[in-house]
XYZ file of C-alpha atoms in Angstrom:
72
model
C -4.077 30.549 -22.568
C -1.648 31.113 -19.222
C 1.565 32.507 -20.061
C 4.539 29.549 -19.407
C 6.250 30.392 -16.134
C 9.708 31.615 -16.319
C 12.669 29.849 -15.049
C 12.260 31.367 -11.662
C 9.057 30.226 -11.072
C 10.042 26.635 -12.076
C 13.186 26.845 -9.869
C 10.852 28.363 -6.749
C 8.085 25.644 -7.225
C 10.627 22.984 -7.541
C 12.296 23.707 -4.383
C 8.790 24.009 -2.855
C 7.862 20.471 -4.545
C 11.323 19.259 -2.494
C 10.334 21.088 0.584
C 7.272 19.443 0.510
C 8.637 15.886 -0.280
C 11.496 15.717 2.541
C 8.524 17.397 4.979
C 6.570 14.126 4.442
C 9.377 12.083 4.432
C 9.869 13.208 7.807
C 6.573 12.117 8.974
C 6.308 9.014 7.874
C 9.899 7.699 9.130
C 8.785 6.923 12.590
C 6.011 4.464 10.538
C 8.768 3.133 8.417
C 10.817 2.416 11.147
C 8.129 0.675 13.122
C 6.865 -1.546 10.095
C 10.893 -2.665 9.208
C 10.897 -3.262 13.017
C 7.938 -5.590 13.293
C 9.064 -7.782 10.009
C 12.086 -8.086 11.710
C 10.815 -9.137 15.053
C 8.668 -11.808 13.191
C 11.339 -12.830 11.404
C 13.292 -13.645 14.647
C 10.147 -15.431 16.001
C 10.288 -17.728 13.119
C 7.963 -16.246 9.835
C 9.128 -16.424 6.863
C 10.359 -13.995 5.035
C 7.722 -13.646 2.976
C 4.931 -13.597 5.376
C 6.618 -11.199 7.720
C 6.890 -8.763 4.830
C 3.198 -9.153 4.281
C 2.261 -8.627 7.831
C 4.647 -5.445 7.988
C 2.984 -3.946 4.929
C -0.254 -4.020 6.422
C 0.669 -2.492 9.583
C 2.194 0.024 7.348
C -0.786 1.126 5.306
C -2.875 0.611 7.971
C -0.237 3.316 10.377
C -0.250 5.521 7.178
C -4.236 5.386 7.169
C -4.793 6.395 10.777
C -1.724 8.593 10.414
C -3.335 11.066 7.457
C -7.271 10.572 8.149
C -7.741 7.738 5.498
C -9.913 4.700 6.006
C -8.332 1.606 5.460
């Protein structure tokens, strides 16, 4: 059985775990941006609420799919 990692290990992997998280959040901004961006401008051009939200999570997943290799 693996020994339980000490309190400095913990503290090193959990700043590595929030290293990680704000590098990523980082990335996808620019997406997150464009996506609140395009409900807005259907909004504007007269969809609802609803159905520009729909639209602009599509584009998202589909600008996070080409973004990080996935297949959408």
């Amino acid at each position: 059985m693996a020994d339980r990692p000490d309190r400095d290990e913990i503290t090193r992997a959990a700043a590595e775990v929030a290293e990680g998280m704000h590098n990523v959040a980082e990335l996808v901004a620019p997406i997150d941006e464009h996506a609140l961006g395009y409900r807005r401008k259907l909004e504007r051009d007269g969809w609802s609420a609803t159905a520009a939200e729909a639209m602009a999570v599509e584009l998202h997943h589909q600008l996070l799919a080409q973004a990080f290799g996935g297949r959408r």
